[in-house]
PDB file of C-alpha atoms in Angstrom:
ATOM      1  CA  UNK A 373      19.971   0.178  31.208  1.00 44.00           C
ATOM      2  CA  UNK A 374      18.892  -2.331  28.445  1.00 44.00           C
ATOM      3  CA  UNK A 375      16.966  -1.748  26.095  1.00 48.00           C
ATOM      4  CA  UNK A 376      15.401   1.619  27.832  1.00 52.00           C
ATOM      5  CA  UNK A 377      14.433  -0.647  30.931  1.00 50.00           C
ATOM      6  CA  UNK A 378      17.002  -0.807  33.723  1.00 56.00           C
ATOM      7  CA  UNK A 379      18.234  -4.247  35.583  1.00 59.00           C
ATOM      8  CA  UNK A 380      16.369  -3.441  38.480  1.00 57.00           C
ATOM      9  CA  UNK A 381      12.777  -3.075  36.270  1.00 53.00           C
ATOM     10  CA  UNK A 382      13.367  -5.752  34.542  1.00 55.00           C
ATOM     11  CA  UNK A 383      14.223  -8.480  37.436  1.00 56.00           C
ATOM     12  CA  UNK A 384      10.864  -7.434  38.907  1.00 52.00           C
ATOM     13  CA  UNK A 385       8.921  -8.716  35.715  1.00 51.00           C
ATOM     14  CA  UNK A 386       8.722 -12.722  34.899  1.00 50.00           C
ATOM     15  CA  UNK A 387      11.600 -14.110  32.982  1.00 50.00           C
ATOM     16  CA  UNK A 388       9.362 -14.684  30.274  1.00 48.00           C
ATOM     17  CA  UNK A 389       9.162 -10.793  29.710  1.00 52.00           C
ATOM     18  CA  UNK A 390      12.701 -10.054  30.264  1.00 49.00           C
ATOM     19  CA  UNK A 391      13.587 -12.837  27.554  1.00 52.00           C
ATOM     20  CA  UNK A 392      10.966 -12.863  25.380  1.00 52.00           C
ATOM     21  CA  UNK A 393      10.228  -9.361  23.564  1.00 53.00           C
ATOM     22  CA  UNK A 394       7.263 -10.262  21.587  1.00 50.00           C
ATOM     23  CA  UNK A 395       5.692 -11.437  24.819  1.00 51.00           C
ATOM     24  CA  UNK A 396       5.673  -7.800  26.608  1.00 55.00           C
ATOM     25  CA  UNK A 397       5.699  -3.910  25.261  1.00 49.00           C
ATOM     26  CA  UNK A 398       7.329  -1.323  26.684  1.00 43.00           C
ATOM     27  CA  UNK A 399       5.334   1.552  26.810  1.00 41.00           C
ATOM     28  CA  UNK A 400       7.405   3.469  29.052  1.00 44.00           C
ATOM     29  CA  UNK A 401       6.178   2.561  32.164  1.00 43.00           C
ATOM     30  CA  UNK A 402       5.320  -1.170  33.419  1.00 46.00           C
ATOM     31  CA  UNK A 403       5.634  -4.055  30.796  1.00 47.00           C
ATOM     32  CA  UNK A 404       2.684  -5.769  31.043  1.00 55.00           C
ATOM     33  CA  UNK A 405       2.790  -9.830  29.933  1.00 57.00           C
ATOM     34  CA  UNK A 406       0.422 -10.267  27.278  1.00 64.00           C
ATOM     35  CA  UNK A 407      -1.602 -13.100  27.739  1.00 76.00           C
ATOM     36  CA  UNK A 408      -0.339 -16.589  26.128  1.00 80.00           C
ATOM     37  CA  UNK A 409      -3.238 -16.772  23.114  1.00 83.00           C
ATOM     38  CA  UNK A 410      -2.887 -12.957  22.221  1.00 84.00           C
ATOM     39  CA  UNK A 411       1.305 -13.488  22.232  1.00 84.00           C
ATOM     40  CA  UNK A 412       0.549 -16.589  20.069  1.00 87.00           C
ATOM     41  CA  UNK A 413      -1.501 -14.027  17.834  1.00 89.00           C
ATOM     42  CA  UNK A 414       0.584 -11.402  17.474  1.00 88.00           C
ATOM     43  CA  UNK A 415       3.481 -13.874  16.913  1.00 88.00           C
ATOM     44  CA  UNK A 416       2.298 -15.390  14.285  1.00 91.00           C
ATOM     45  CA  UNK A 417      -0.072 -12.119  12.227  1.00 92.00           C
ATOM     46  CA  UNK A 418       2.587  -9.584  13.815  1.00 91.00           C
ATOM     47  CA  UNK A 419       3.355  -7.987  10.531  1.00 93.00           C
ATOM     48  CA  UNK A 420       0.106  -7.857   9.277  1.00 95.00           C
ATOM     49  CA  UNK A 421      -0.825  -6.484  12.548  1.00 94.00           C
ATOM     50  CA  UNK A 422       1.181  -3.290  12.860  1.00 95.00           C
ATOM     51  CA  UNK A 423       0.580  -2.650   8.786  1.00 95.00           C
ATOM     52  CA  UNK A 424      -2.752  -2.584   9.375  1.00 96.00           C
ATOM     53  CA  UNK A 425      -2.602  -0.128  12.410  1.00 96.00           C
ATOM     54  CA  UNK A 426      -0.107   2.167  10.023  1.00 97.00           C
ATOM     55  CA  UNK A 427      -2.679   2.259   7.349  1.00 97.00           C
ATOM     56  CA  UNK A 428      -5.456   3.095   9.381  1.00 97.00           C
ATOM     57  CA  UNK A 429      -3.261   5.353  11.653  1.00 98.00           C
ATOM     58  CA  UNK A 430      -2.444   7.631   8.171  1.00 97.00           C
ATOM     59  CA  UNK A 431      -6.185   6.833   6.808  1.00 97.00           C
ATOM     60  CA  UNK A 432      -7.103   8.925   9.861  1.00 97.00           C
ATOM     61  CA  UNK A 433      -4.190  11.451   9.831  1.00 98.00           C
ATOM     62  CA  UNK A 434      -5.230  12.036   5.495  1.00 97.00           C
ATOM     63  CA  UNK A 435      -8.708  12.432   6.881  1.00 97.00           C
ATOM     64  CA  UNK A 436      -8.190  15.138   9.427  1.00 97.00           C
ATOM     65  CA  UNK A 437      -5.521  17.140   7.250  1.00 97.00           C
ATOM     66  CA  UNK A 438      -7.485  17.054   4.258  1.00 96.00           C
ATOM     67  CA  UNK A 439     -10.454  17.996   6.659  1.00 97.00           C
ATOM     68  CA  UNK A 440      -8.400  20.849   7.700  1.00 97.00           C
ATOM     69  CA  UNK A 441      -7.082  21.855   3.993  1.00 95.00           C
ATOM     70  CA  UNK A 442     -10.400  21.513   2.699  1.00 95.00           C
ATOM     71  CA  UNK A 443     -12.270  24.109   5.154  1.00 95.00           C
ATOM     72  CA  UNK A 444      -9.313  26.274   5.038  1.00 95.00           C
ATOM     73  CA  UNK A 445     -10.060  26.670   1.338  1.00 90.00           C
ATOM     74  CA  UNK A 446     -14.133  26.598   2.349  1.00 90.00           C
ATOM     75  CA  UNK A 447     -13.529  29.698   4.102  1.00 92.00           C
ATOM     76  CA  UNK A 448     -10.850  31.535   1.693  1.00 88.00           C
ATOM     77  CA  UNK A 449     -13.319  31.713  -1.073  1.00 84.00           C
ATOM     78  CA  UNK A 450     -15.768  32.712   1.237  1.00 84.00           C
ATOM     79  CA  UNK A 451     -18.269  29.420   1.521  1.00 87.00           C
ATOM     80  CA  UNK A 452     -19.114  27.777   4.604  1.00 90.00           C
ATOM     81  CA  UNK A 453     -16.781  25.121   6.367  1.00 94.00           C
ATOM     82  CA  UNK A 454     -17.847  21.673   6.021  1.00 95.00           C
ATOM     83  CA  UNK A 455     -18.558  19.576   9.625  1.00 96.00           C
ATOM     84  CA  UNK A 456     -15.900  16.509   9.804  1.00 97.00           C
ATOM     85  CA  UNK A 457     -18.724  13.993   9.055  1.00 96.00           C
ATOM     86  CA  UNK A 458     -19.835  15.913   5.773  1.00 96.00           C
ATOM     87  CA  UNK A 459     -16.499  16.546   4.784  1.00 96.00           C
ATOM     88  CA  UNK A 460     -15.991  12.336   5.163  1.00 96.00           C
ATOM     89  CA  UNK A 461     -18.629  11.806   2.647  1.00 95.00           C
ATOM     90  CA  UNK A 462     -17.168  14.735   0.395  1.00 96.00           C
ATOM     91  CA  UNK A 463     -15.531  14.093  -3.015  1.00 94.00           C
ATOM     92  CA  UNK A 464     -12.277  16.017  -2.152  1.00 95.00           C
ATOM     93  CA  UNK A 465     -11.546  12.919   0.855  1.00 97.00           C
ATOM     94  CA  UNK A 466     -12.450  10.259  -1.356  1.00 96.00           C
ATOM     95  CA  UNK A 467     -10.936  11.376  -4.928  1.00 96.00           C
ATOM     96  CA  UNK A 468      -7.608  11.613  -2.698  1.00 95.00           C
ATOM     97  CA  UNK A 469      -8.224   8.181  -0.969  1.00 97.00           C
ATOM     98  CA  UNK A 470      -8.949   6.642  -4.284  1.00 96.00           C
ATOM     99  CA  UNK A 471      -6.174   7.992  -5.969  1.00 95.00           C
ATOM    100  CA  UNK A 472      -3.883   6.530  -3.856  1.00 96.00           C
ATOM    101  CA  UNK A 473      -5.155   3.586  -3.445  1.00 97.00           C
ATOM    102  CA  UNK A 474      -5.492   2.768  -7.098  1.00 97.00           C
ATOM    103  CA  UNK A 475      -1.649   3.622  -7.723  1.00 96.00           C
ATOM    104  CA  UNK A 476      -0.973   1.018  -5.143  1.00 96.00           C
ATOM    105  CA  UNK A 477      -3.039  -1.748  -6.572  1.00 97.00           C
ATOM    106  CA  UNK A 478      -1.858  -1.421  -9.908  1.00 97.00           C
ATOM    107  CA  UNK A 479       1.728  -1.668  -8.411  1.00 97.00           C
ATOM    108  CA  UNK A 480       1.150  -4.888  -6.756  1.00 96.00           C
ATOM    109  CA  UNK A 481      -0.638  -6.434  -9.863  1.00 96.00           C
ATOM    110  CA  UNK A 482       1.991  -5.347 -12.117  1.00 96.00           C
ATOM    111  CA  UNK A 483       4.875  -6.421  -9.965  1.00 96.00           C
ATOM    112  CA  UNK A 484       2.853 -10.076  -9.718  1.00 95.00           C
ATOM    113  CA  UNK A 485       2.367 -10.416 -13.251  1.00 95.00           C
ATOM    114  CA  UNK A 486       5.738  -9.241 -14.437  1.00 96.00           C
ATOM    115  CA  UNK A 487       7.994 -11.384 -12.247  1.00 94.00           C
ATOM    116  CA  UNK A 488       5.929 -13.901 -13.597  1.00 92.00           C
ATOM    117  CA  UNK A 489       7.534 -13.999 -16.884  1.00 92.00           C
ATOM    118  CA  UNK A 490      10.563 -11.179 -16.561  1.00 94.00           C
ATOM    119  CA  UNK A 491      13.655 -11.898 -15.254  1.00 94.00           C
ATOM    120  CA  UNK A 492      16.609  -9.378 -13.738  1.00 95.00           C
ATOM    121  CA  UNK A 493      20.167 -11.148 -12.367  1.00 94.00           C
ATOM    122  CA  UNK A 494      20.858 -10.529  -8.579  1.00 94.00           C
ATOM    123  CA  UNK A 495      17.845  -9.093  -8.124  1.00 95.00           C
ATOM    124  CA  UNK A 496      16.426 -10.654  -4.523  1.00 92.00           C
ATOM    125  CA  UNK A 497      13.210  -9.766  -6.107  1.00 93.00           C
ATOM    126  CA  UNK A 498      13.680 -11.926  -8.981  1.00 92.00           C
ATOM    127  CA  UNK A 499      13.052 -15.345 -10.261  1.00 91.00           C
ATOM    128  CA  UNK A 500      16.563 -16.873 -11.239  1.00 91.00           C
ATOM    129  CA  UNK A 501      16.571 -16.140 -15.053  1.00 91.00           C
ATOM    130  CA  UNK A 502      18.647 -19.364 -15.536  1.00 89.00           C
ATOM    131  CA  UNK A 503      15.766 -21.507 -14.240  1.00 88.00           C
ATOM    132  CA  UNK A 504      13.774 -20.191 -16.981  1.00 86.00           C
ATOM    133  CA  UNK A 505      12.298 -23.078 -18.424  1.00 85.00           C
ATOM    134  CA  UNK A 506      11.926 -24.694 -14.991  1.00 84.00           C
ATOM    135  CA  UNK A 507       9.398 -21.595 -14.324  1.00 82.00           C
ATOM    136  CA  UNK A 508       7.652 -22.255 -17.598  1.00 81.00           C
ATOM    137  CA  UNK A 509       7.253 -25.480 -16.619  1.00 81.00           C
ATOM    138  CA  UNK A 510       5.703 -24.699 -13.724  1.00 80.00           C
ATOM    139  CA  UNK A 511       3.501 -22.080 -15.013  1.00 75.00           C
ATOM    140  CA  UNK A 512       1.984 -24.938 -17.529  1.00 75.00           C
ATOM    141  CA  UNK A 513       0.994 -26.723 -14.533  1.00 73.00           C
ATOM    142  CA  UNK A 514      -2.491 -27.535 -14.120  1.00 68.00           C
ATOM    143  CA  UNK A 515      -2.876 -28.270 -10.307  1.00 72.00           C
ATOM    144  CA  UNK A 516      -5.966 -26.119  -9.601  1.00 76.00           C
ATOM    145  CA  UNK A 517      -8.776 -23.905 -11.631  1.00 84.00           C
ATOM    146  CA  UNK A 518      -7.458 -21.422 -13.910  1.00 85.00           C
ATOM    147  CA  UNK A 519      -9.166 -19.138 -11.586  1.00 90.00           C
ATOM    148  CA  UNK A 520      -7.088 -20.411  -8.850  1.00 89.00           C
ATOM    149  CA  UNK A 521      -4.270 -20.611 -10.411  1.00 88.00           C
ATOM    150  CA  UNK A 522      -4.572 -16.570 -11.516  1.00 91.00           C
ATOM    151  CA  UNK A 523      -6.565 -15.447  -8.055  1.00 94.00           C
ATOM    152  CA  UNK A 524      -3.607 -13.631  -6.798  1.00 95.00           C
ATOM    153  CA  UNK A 525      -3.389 -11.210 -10.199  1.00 96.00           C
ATOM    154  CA  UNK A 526      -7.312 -11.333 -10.261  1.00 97.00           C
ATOM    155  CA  UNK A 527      -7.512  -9.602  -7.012  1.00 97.00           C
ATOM    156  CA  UNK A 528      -5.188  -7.254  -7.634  1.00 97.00           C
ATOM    157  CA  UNK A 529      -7.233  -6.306 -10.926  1.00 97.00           C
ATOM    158  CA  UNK A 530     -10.427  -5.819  -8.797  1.00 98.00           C
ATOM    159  CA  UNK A 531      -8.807  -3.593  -6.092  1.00 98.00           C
ATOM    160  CA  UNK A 532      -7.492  -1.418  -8.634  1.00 98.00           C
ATOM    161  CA  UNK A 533     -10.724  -1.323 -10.715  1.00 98.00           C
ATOM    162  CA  UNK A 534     -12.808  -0.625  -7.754  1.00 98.00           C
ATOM    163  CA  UNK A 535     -10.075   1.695  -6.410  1.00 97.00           C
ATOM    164  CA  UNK A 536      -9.915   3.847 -10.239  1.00 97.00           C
ATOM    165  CA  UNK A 537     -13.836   3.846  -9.745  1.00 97.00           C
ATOM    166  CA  UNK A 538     -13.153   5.645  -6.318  1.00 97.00           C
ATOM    167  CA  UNK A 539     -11.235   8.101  -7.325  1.00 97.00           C
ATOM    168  CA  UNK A 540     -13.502   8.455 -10.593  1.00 96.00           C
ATOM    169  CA  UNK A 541     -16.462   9.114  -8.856  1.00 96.00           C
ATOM    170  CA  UNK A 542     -14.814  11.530  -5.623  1.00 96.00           C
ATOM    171  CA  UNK A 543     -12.810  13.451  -8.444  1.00 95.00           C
ATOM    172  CA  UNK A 544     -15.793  14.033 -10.566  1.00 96.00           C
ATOM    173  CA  UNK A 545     -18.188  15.407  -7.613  1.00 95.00           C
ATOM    174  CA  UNK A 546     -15.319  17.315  -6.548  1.00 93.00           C
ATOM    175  CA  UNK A 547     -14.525  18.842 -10.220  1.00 93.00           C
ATOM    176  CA  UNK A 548     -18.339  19.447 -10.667  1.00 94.00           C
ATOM    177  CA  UNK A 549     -18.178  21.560  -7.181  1.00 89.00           C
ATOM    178  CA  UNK A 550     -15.711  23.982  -8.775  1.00 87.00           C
ATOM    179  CA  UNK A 551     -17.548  24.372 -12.222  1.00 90.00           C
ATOM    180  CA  UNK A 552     -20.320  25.096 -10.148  1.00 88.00           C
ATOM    181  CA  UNK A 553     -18.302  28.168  -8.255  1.00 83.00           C
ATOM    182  CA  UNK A 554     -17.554  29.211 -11.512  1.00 84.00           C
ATOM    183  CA  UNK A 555     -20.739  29.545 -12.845  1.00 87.00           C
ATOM    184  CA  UNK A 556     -20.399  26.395 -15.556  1.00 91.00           C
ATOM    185  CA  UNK A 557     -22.971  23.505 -15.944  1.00 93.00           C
ATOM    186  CA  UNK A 558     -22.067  20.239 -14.449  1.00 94.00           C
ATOM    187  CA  UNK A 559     -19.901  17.413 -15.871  1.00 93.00           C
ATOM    188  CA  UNK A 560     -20.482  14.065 -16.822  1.00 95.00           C
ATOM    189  CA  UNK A 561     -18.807  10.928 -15.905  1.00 95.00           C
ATOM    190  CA  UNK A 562     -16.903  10.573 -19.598  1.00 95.00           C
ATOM    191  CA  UNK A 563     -16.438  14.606 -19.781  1.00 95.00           C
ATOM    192  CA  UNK A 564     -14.477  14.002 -16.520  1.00 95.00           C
ATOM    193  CA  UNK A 565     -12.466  10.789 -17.269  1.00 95.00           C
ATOM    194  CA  UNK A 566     -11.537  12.686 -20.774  1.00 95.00           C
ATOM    195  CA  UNK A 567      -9.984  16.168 -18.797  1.00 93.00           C
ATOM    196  CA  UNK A 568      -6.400  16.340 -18.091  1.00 95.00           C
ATOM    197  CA  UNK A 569      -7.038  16.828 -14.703  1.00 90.00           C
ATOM    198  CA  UNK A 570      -8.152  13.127 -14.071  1.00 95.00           C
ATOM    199  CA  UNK A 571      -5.262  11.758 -15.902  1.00 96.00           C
ATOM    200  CA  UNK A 572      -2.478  14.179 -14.137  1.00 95.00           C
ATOM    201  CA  UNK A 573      -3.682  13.095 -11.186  1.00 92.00           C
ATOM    202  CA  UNK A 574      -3.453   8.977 -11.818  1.00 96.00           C
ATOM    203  CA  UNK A 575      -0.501   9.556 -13.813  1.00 97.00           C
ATOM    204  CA  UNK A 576       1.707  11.329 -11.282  1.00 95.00           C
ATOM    205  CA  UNK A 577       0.762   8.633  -8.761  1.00 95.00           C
ATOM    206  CA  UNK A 578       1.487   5.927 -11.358  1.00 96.00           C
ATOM    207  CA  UNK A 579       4.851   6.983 -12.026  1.00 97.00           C
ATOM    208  CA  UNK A 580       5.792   7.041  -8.434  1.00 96.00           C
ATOM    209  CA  UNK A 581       4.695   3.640  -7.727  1.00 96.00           C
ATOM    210  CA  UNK A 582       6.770   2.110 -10.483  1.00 97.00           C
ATOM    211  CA  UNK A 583      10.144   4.117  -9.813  1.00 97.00           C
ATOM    212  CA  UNK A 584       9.716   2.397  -6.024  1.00 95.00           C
ATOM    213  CA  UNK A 585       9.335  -1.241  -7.792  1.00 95.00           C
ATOM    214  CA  UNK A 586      12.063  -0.353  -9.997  1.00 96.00           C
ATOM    215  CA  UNK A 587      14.376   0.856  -7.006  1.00 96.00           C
ATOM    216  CA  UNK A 588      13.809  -2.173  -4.517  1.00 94.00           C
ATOM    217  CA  UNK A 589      14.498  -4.503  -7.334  1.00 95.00           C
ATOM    218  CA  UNK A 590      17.810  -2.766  -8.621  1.00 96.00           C
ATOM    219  CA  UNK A 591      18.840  -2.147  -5.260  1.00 95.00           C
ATOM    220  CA  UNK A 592      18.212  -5.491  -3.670  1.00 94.00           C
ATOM    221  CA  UNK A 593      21.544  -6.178  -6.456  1.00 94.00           C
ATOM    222  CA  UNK A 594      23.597  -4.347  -4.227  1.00 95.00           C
ATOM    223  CA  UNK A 595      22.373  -3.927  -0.875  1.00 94.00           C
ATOM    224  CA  UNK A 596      21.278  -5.659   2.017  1.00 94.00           C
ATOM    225  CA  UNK A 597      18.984  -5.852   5.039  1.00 93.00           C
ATOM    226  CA  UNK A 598      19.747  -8.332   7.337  1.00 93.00           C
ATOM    227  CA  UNK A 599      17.023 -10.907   8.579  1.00 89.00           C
ATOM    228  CA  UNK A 600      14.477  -9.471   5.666  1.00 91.00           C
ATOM    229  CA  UNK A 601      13.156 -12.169   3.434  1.00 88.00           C
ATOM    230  CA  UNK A 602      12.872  -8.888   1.344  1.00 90.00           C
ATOM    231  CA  UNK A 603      17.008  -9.302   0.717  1.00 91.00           C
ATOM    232  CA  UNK A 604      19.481 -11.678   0.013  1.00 90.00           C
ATOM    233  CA  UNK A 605      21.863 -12.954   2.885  1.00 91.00           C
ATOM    234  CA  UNK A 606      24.755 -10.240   3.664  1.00 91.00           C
ATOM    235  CA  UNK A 607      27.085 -12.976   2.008  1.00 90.00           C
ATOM    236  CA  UNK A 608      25.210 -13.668  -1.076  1.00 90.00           C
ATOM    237  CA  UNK A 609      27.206 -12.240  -4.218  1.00 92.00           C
ATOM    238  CA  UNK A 610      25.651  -9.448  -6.113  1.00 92.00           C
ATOM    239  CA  UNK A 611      24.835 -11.749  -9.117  1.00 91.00           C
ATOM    240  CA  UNK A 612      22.716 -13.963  -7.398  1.00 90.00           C
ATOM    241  CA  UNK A 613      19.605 -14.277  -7.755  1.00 91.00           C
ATOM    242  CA  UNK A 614      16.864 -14.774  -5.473  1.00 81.00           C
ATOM    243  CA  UNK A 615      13.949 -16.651  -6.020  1.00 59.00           C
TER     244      UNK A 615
END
């Protein structure tokens, strides 16, 4: 056997399947040769190909678990289960979505920003501190728009504003659903975004996302992957850094 297919499957299959992974997937049964345009495709988007089906694949999976959690609580407090549709639309799915979402965009627009101007020795996800002024230099550049030349932070900004308005908005129909079991009027927008609860719930997300970004660039010191641009080479030294 190689690679889970045995000689005799894969000498009935073109060469171009036997020797060319990208251009067949084994699902365990045939290995159908995908077609020369969609192999050129999946060549060349591949990774943002199988991110996107991960995120929707766990979109889904959140969806039908919180679906799931959400009736189960429906029915212990005696109120009537919500249909998957409703409960799509409902404030508990999309405080949750937004949450996490949010914590993730203000990751990414962080991590832009401060490798932009901060600095950390061996780090593979650093810019090499002794090329310092070579980087400010660069940064005083004016090759393009200032909008341009900032687009990549700027989106980031928007994702996470739209994101924190998200979870904002599902949080406080959700929050105003359990003052209403409990017999107290509804909140406001500002009443929400001032209670604890809001703030527990961005802050423990928060905190998670920068421990990660912390992690991958103190580890990337030390460690290695090899063949990930996300690492230096397996015989790079510990104190270099990569840019």
């Amino acid at each position: 056997m190689a690679g889970g297919i045995s000689a005799a499957t894969r000498a009935a299959y073109p060469s171009g399947c036997r020797n060319d992974p990208i251009g067949c997937f084994w699902l365990g049964g045939p290995v159908p040769l995908l077609p020369q345009p969609m192999k050129r495709i999946f060549k060349n988007n591949g990774l943002s190909i199988v991110l996107l089906v991960c995120f929707l694949a766990f979109w889904a999976a959140q969806a039908v678990s919180g679906f799931k959690v959400h009736n189960q609580d429906q029915i212990l407090y005696g109120r009537s289960p919500l249909e998957f549709l409703d409960y799509l639309r409902s404030g508990h799915f999309w405080q949750a979505t937004g949450e996490n979402w949010e914590s993730e965009f203000l990751q990414m627009g962080a991590y832009v920003i401060l490798t932009t101007y901060l600095y950390q020795r061996g780090s593979a996800e650093s810019n090499d501190p002794n090329r310092a002024g070579e980087f400010e230099r660069e940064r005083k550049k004016k090759p393009g728009s200032w909008l341009y030349r900032n687009s990549l932070s700027l989106a980031f900004l928007v994702l996470f504003l739209l994101s924190f308005t998200m979870h904002a908005a599902g949080g406080l129909v959700e929050f105003n659903e359990e003052r209403s079991e409990h017999g107290q009027s509804a909140a406001t927008l500002g009443e929400f975004l001032g209670d604890p609860e809001f703030w527990f719930q961005s802050f423990q997300n928060w905190q998670s996302e920068f421990l990660a970004v912390l992690s991958i660039v103190v580890l990337t010191i030390f460690l290695r992957q090899n063949g990930s641009p996300e690492s230096k080479k397996v015989g790079a030294t510990n104190s270099e850094t990569g840019d």
